[in-house]
PDB file of C-alpha atoms in Angstrom:
ATOM      1  CA  MET A   1      -2.784-110.129-156.065  1.00  0.00           C
ATOM      2  CA  SER A   2       0.657-108.981-154.990  1.00  0.00           C
ATOM      3  CA  THR A   3       3.720-109.712-157.026  1.00  0.00           C
ATOM      4  CA  GLU A   4       6.629-111.282-155.228  1.00  0.00           C
ATOM      5  CA  ASN A   5      10.284-110.667-155.888  1.00  0.00           C
ATOM      6  CA  GLY A   6      11.026-114.383-156.156  1.00  0.00           C
ATOM      7  CA  THR A   7      13.699-114.544-153.454  1.00  0.00           C
ATOM      8  CA  ASN A   8      11.899-114.792-150.141  1.00  0.00           C
ATOM      9  CA  GLY A   9       8.205-114.146-150.737  1.00  0.00           C
ATOM     10  CA  ILE A  10       8.348-110.437-149.875  1.00  0.00           C
ATOM     11  CA  PRO A  11       6.205-108.234-152.122  1.00  0.00           C
ATOM     12  CA  ASP A  12       8.162-106.022-154.525  1.00  0.00           C
ATOM     13  CA  THR A  13       6.122-102.908-153.825  1.00  0.00           C
ATOM     14  CA  GLN A  14       5.349-101.101-150.629  1.00  0.00           C
ATOM     15  CA  ALA A  15       1.819-100.879-149.334  1.00  0.00           C
ATOM     16  CA  GLY A  16       0.009 -97.598-149.630  1.00  0.00           C
ATOM     17  CA  PRO A  17       0.169 -94.744-152.083  1.00  0.00           C
ATOM     18  CA  ARG A  18       2.869 -94.704-154.729  1.00  0.00           C
ATOM     19  CA  PRO A  19       4.667 -91.579-155.928  1.00  0.00           C
ATOM     20  CA  GLU A  20       3.645 -90.177-159.278  1.00  0.00           C
ATOM     21  CA  PRO A  21       6.541 -90.278-161.755  1.00  0.00           C
ATOM     22  CA  LEU A  22       7.866 -87.007-163.143  1.00  0.00           C
ATOM     23  CA  ARG A  23       8.817 -86.645-166.791  1.00  0.00           C
ATOM     24  CA  PHE A  24      12.525 -87.458-167.299  1.00  0.00           C
ATOM     25  CA  TYR A  25      12.935 -88.330-163.591  1.00  0.00           C
ATOM     26  CA  GLY A  26      10.568 -91.219-162.967  1.00  0.00           C
ATOM     27  CA  THR A  27      10.280 -91.687-159.217  1.00  0.00           C
ATOM     28  CA  SER A  28      13.921 -90.851-158.474  1.00  0.00           C
ATOM     29  CA  TRP A  29      12.731 -87.507-157.057  1.00  0.00           C
ATOM     30  CA  VAL A  30      11.414 -89.229-153.919  1.00  0.00           C
ATOM     31  CA  ASN A  31      14.805 -90.225-152.483  1.00  0.00           C
ATOM     32  CA  HIS A  32      17.042 -88.273-154.899  1.00  0.00           C
ATOM     33  CA  ASP A  33      18.634 -91.501-156.117  1.00  0.00           C
ATOM     34  CA  ASP A  34      19.223 -93.248-159.464  1.00  0.00           C
ATOM     35  CA  GLY A  35      21.167 -90.371-161.008  1.00  0.00           C
ATOM     36  CA  TYR A  36      18.817 -87.611-159.861  1.00  0.00           C
ATOM     37  CA  ALA A  37      21.535 -84.928-159.719  1.00  0.00           C
ATOM     38  CA  ALA A  38      22.967 -85.900-163.100  1.00  0.00           C
ATOM     39  CA  ARG A  39      19.494 -85.764-164.630  1.00  0.00           C
ATOM     40  CA  ARG A  40      18.920 -82.285-163.226  1.00  0.00           C
ATOM     41  CA  VAL A  41      22.207 -81.019-164.628  1.00  0.00           C
ATOM     42  CA  GLY A  42      21.641 -82.715-167.972  1.00  0.00           C
ATOM     43  CA  LEU A  43      18.109 -81.411-168.309  1.00  0.00           C
ATOM     44  CA  ALA A  44      19.148 -77.890-167.353  1.00  0.00           C
ATOM     45  CA  VAL A  45      21.853 -77.880-170.015  1.00  0.00           C
ATOM     46  CA  GLY A  46      19.527 -79.550-172.518  1.00  0.00           C
ATOM     47  CA  SER A  47      16.647 -77.138-172.013  1.00  0.00           C
ATOM     48  CA  LEU A  48      18.986 -74.150-172.318  1.00  0.00           C
ATOM     49  CA  ALA A  49      20.529 -75.583-175.498  1.00  0.00           C
ATOM     50  CA  VAL A  50      17.102 -76.190-177.034  1.00  0.00           C
ATOM     51  CA  ALA A  51      16.003 -72.662-176.078  1.00  0.00           C
ATOM     52  CA  ALA A  52      19.141 -71.229-177.721  1.00  0.00           C
ATOM     53  CA  ALA A  53      18.529 -73.303-180.853  1.00  0.00           C
ATOM     54  CA  ALA A  54      14.901 -72.132-180.914  1.00  0.00           C
ATOM     55  CA  CYS A  55      16.034 -68.500-180.684  1.00  0.00           C
ATOM     56  CA  PHE A  56      18.391 -69.130-183.605  1.00  0.00           C
ATOM     57  CA  VAL A  57      15.510 -70.564-185.659  1.00  0.00           C
ATOM     58  CA  LEU A  58      13.352 -67.552-184.771  1.00  0.00           C
ATOM     59  CA  ARG A  59      16.185 -65.256-185.856  1.00  0.00           C
ATOM     60  CA  VAL A  60      16.395 -67.032-189.222  1.00  0.00           C
ATOM     61  CA  ALA A  61      12.619 -66.660-189.601  1.00  0.00           C
ATOM     62  CA  TYR A  62      12.887 -62.957-188.792  1.00  0.00           C
ATOM     63  CA  GLN A  63      15.656 -62.555-191.371  1.00  0.00           C
ATOM     64  CA  GLY A  64      13.411 -64.303-193.897  1.00  0.00           C
ATOM     65  CA  LEU A  65      10.721 -61.710-193.215  1.00  0.00           C
ATOM     66  CA  GLN A  66      13.265 -58.937-193.679  1.00  0.00           C
ATOM     67  CA  ILE A  67      14.425 -60.409-196.996  1.00  0.00           C
ATOM     68  CA  ALA A  68      10.789 -60.646-198.112  1.00  0.00           C
ATOM     69  CA  ASP A  69      10.557 -56.902-197.381  1.00  0.00           C
ATOM     70  CA  ILE A  70       7.073 -57.108-195.883  1.00  0.00           C
ATOM     71  CA  GLY A  71       7.457 -53.929-193.898  1.00  0.00           C
ATOM     72  CA  SER A  72       8.527 -52.832-190.476  1.00  0.00           C
ATOM     73  CA  PHE A  73       5.034 -53.086-188.956  1.00  0.00           C
ATOM     74  CA  VAL A  74       4.743 -56.835-189.550  1.00  0.00           C
ATOM     75  CA  SER A  75       8.307 -57.381-188.327  1.00  0.00           C
ATOM     76  CA  LEU A  76       7.562 -55.436-185.155  1.00  0.00           C
ATOM     77  CA  LEU A  77       4.284 -57.311-184.740  1.00  0.00           C
ATOM     78  CA  MET A  78       6.115 -60.647-184.956  1.00  0.00           C
ATOM     79  CA  ILE A  79       8.687 -59.616-182.347  1.00  0.00           C
ATOM     80  CA  VAL A  80       6.013 -58.362-179.951  1.00  0.00           C
ATOM     81  CA  MET A  81       3.908 -61.495-180.481  1.00  0.00           C
ATOM     82  CA  PHE A  82       6.783 -63.858-179.666  1.00  0.00           C
ATOM     83  CA  ALA A  83       7.855 -61.757-176.687  1.00  0.00           C
ATOM     84  CA  ILE A  84       4.369 -61.649-175.156  1.00  0.00           C
ATOM     85  CA  CYS A  85       3.643 -65.313-175.865  1.00  0.00           C
ATOM     86  CA  SER A  86       7.009 -66.333-174.410  1.00  0.00           C
ATOM     87  CA  ALA A  87       6.385 -64.290-171.264  1.00  0.00           C
ATOM     88  CA  LEU A  88       2.909 -65.788-170.833  1.00  0.00           C
ATOM     89  CA  ALA A  89       4.235 -69.300-171.499  1.00  0.00           C
ATOM     90  CA  PHE A  90       7.008 -68.759-168.936  1.00  0.00           C
ATOM     91  CA  ARG A  91       4.493 -67.657-166.302  1.00  0.00           C
ATOM     92  CA  HIS A  92       2.061 -70.468-167.083  1.00  0.00           C
ATOM     93  CA  THR A  93       4.802 -73.106-167.015  1.00  0.00           C
ATOM     94  CA  TRP A  94       6.313 -71.704-163.823  1.00  0.00           C
ATOM     95  CA  SER A  95       2.975 -71.708-162.000  1.00  0.00           C
ATOM     96  CA  GLY A  96       2.317 -75.247-163.259  1.00  0.00           C
ATOM     97  CA  PHE A  97       5.247 -76.441-161.155  1.00  0.00           C
ATOM     98  CA  THR A  98       3.537 -75.393-157.897  1.00  0.00           C
ATOM     99  CA  SER A  99      -0.140 -76.119-158.588  1.00  0.00           C
ATOM    100  CA  ARG A 100      -2.151 -78.385-160.840  1.00  0.00           C
ATOM    101  CA  PRO A 101      -3.283 -76.470-163.929  1.00  0.00           C
ATOM    102  CA  ASP A 102      -6.943 -76.372-164.877  1.00  0.00           C
ATOM    103  CA  PRO A 103      -7.414 -78.780-167.836  1.00  0.00           C
ATOM    104  CA  ASP A 104      -9.833 -76.437-169.640  1.00  0.00           C
ATOM    105  CA  ARG A 105      -7.484 -73.480-169.305  1.00  0.00           C
ATOM    106  CA  GLN A 106      -4.575 -75.668-170.378  1.00  0.00           C
ATOM    107  CA  ALA A 107      -6.454 -76.689-173.527  1.00  0.00           C
ATOM    108  CA  SER A 108      -7.383 -73.115-174.363  1.00  0.00           C
ATOM    109  CA  MET A 109      -3.781 -71.939-173.960  1.00  0.00           C
ATOM    110  CA  ARG A 110      -2.266 -74.710-176.087  1.00  0.00           C
ATOM    111  CA  GLY A 111      -1.731 -72.428-179.108  1.00  0.00           C
ATOM    112  CA  LEU A 112      -0.231 -69.647-177.031  1.00  0.00           C
ATOM    113  CA  LEU A 113       2.125 -72.102-175.323  1.00  0.00           C
ATOM    114  CA  ALA A 114       3.189 -73.455-178.708  1.00  0.00           C
ATOM    115  CA  ILE A 115       4.090 -69.962-179.923  1.00  0.00           C
ATOM    116  CA  GLY A 116       5.843 -69.065-176.655  1.00  0.00           C
ATOM    117  CA  PHE A 117       7.757 -72.336-176.355  1.00  0.00           C
ATOM    118  CA  VAL A 118      10.997 -70.467-175.620  1.00  0.00           C
ATOM    119  CA  GLY A 119       9.450 -69.141-172.400  1.00  0.00           C
ATOM    120  CA  SER A 120       8.441 -72.656-171.347  1.00  0.00           C
ATOM    121  CA  LEU A 121      11.962 -73.942-172.002  1.00  0.00           C
ATOM    122  CA  LEU A 122      13.483 -71.118-169.971  1.00  0.00           C
ATOM    123  CA  ALA A 123      11.069 -71.760-167.087  1.00  0.00           C
ATOM    124  CA  TYR A 124      12.115 -75.401-167.112  1.00  0.00           C
ATOM    125  CA  PHE A 125      15.793 -74.367-167.184  1.00  0.00           C
ATOM    126  CA  PHE A 126      15.493 -72.003-164.210  1.00  0.00           C
ATOM    127  CA  ARG A 127      13.376 -74.433-162.179  1.00  0.00           C
ATOM    128  CA  THR A 128      16.009 -77.191-162.423  1.00  0.00           C
ATOM    129  CA  PHE A 129      18.337 -75.071-160.277  1.00  0.00           C
ATOM    130  CA  THR A 130      16.126 -75.586-157.212  1.00  0.00           C
ATOM    131  CA  GLU A 131      14.358 -78.898-157.859  1.00  0.00           C
ATOM    132  CA  ALA A 132      13.108 -81.272-160.485  1.00  0.00           C
ATOM    133  CA  PRO A 133      10.326 -79.266-162.148  1.00  0.00           C
ATOM    134  CA  GLY A 134       7.122 -80.148-160.310  1.00  0.00           C
ATOM    135  CA  GLU A 135       8.879 -81.970-157.460  1.00  0.00           C
ATOM    136  CA  LYS A 136       7.551 -79.672-154.734  1.00  0.00           C
ATOM    137  CA  LEU A 137       3.948 -80.170-155.844  1.00  0.00           C
ATOM    138  CA  HIS A 138       4.305 -83.933-156.211  1.00  0.00           C
ATOM    139  CA  ARG A 139       6.144 -84.244-152.879  1.00  0.00           C
ATOM    140  CA  ALA A 140       3.390 -82.353-151.041  1.00  0.00           C
ATOM    141  CA  GLU A 141       0.695 -84.540-152.612  1.00  0.00           C
ATOM    142  CA  TYR A 142       2.658 -87.731-151.933  1.00  0.00           C
ATOM    143  CA  ASP A 143       3.385 -86.791-148.292  1.00  0.00           C
ATOM    144  CA  ARG A 144      -0.273 -85.910-147.730  1.00  0.00           C
ATOM    145  CA  ALA A 145      -1.354 -89.251-149.232  1.00  0.00           C
ATOM    146  CA  ARG A 146       1.178 -91.136-147.067  1.00  0.00           C
ATOM    147  CA  GLU A 147      -0.064 -89.366-143.915  1.00  0.00           C
ATOM    148  CA  GLU A 148      -3.692 -90.174-144.733  1.00  0.00           C
ATOM    149  CA  TYR A 149      -2.736 -93.777-145.424  1.00  0.00           C
ATOM    150  CA  GLU A 150      -0.876 -94.025-142.111  1.00  0.00           C
ATOM    151  CA  LYS A 151      -3.890 -92.615-140.247  1.00  0.00           C
ATOM    152  CA  ARG A 152      -6.210 -95.139-141.884  1.00  0.00           C
ATOM    153  CA  THR A 153      -3.974 -98.139-141.216  1.00  0.00           C
ATOM    154  CA  THR A 154      -3.033 -97.339-137.604  1.00  0.00           C
ATOM    155  CA  ARG A 155      -6.583 -96.502-136.574  1.00  0.00           C
ATOM    156  CA  ARG A 156      -7.797-100.112-136.895  1.00  0.00           C
ATOM    157  CA  SER A 157      -4.945-102.008-135.310  1.00  0.00           C
ATOM    158  CA  GLY A 158      -5.429-104.606-132.624  1.00  0.00           C
ATOM    159  CA  ASN A 159      -8.132-107.107-131.830  1.00  0.00           C
ATOM    160  CA  PRO A 160     -11.525-105.414-131.432  1.00  0.00           C
ATOM    161  CA  MET A 161     -12.749-108.275-129.197  1.00  0.00           C
ATOM    162  CA  LYS A 162     -10.244-107.279-126.496  1.00  0.00           C
ATOM    163  CA  LYS A 163     -11.597-103.753-126.434  1.00  0.00           C
ATOM    164  CA  ARG A 164     -12.987-102.694-123.047  1.00  0.00           C
ATOM    165  CA  ARG A 165     -16.603-101.724-123.013  1.00  0.00           C
ATOM    166  CA  ARG A 166     -17.624 -98.315-121.789  1.00  0.00           C
ATOM    167  CA  LYS A 167     -20.184 -98.077-119.027  1.00  0.00           C
TER     168      LYS A 167
END
């Protein structure tokens, strides 16, 4: 059952595949409308601000370890752990913008991504300079679905009774 817009009996939605909404953008990425540019700028600034605040919190945690005088080895181990986890989280997040991640791998890396959250925030920040994060992947999937839909709908047009028989 199609919903009508109430003015002239025209359905509200288009026929065929619908674009998948992106987090924070909805479906504005399709036509770059509804404040798309402002959202990109706002999210870039926001992700950088949250990453800076997270680094400040990590610095306070590091200072707490120094005050506790637990030793230089544990302090070095903490720095190396956050650096490696942030680098891995950056890479994982960055590659997730161009291809669908494997759900099993995503589940197994959940802890690592939580520790390296600064890397994920920075990947999001840098990606907003070129596109909405994940837009390229979603656009390719949406265009492919639209093309397949167009092929299916145009293939069966016309009255089959008027078709000429082959001899």
